[in-house]
mmCIF file of C-alpha atoms in Angstrom:
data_model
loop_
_atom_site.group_PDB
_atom_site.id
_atom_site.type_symbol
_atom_site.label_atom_id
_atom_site.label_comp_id
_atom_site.label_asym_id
_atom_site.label_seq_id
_atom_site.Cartn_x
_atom_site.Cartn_y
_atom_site.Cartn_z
ATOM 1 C CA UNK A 264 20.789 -4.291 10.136
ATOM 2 C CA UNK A 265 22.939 -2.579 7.003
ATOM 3 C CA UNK A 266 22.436 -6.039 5.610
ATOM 4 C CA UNK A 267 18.381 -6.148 5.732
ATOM 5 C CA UNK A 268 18.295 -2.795 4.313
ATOM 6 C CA UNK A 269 20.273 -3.021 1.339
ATOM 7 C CA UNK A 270 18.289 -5.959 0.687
ATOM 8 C CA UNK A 271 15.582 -4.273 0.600
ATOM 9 C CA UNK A 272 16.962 -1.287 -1.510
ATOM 10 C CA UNK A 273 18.255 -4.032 -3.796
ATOM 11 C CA UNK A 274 14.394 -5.437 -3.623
ATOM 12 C CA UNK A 275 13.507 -1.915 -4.766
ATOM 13 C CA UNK A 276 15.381 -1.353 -6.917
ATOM 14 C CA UNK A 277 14.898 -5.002 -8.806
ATOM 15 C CA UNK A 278 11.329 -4.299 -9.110
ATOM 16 C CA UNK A 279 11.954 -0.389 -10.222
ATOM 17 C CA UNK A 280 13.922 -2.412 -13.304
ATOM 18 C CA UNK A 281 11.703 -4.813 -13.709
ATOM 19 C CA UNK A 282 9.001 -2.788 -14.983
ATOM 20 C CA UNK A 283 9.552 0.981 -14.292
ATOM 21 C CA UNK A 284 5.894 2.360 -15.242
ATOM 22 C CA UNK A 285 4.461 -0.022 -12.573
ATOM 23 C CA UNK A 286 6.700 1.209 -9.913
ATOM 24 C CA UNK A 287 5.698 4.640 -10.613
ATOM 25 C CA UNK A 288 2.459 4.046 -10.803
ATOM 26 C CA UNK A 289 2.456 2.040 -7.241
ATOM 27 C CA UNK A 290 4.783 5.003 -5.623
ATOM 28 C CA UNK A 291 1.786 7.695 -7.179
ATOM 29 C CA UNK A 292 -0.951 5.452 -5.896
ATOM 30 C CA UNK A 293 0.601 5.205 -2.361
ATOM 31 C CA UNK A 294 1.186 9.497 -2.244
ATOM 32 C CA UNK A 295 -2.431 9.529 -3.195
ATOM 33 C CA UNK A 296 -3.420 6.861 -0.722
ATOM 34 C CA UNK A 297 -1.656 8.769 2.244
ATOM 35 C CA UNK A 298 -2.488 11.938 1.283
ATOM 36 C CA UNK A 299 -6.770 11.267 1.532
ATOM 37 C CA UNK A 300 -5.639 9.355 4.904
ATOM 38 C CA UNK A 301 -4.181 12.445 5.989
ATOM 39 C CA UNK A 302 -6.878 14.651 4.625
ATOM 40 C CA UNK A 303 -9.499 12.229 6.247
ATOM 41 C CA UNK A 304 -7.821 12.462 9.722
ATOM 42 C CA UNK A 305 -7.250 16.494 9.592
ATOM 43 C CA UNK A 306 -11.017 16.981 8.248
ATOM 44 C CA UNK A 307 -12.949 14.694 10.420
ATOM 45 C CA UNK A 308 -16.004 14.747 11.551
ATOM 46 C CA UNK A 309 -17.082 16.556 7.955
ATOM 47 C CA UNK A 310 -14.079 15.088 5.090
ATOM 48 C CA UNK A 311 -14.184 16.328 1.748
ATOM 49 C CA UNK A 312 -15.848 13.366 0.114
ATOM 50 C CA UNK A 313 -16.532 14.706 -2.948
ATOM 51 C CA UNK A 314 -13.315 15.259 -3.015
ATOM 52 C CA UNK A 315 -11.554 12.217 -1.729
ATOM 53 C CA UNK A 316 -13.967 9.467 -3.308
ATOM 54 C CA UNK A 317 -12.925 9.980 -6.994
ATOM 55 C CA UNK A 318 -8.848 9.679 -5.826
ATOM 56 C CA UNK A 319 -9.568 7.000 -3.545
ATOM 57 C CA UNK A 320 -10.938 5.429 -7.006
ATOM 58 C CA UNK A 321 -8.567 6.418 -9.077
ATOM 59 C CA UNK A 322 -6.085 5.026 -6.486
ATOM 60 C CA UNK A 323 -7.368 2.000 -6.276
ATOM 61 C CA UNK A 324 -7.628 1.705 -10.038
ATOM 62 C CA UNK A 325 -4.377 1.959 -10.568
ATOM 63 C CA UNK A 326 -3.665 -0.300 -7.271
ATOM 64 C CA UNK A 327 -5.482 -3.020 -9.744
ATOM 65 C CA UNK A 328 -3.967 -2.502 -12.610
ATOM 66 C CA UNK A 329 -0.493 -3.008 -10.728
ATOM 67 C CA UNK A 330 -1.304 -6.318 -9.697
ATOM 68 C CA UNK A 331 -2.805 -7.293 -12.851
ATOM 69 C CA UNK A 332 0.736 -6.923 -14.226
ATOM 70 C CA UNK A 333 2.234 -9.104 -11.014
ATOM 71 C CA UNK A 334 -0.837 -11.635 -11.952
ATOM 72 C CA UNK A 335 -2.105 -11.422 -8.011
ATOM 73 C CA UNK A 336 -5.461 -12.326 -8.251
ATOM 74 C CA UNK A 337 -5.755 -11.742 -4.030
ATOM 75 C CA UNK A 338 -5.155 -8.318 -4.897
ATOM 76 C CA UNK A 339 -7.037 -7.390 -8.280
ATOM 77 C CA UNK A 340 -10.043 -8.882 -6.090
ATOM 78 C CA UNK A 341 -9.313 -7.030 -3.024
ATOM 79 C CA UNK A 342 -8.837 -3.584 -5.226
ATOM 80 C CA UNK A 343 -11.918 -4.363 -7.502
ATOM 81 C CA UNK A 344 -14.407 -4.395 -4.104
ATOM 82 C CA UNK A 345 -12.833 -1.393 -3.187
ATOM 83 C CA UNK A 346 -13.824 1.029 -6.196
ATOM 84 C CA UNK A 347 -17.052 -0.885 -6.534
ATOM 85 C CA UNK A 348 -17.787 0.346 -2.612
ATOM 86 C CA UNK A 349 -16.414 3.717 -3.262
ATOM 87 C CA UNK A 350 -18.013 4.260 -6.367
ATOM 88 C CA UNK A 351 -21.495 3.032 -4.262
ATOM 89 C CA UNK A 352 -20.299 5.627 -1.535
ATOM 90 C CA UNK A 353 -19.694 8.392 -4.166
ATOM 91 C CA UNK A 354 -22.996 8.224 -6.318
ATOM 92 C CA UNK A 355 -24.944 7.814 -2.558
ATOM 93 C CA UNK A 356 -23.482 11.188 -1.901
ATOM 94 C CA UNK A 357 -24.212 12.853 -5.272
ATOM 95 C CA UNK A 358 -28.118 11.462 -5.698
ATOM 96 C CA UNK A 359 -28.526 12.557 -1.757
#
């Protein structure tokens, strides 16, 4: 077990080196990711969506622009739908 988890610190760390700003910028886009979960779940059945959309975007943004800079075009795809839907979701709300 100490063996698989300094692996993976050495894993994090690696990738911290390998390009710091990314790292950062994945560790801020997770907090923000987790914290509009968390919101979500404490607020339902009436979330703060105007709120929540535009960091869920934001999020998601910068979710893309990390895997532009690993080149994972699975990703940039998968991260691309999701700010086109939320961006759908969020000018819905506002012209409603």
């Amino acid at each position: 077990m100490n063996d698989m988890m300094a692996g993976i610190f050495d894993w994090i760390r690696d990738d911290y080196k390998t390009y710091p700003a990314r790292f950062i910028v994945e560790i801020t886009a997770w907090i923000l990711s987790i914290g509009c979960s968390v919101t979500m779940a404490l607020t339902v059945p009436n979330p703060p969506l105007i709120i929540l959309y535009p960091i869920f975007i934001s999020q998601c943004v910068m979710y893309g622009w990390c895997a532009y800079t690993r080149k994972s075009f699975g990703m940039i795809a998968n991260y691309g739908l999701l700010v086109t839907i939320d961006l759908v979701g969020l000018f819905r709300m506002w012209t409603h």
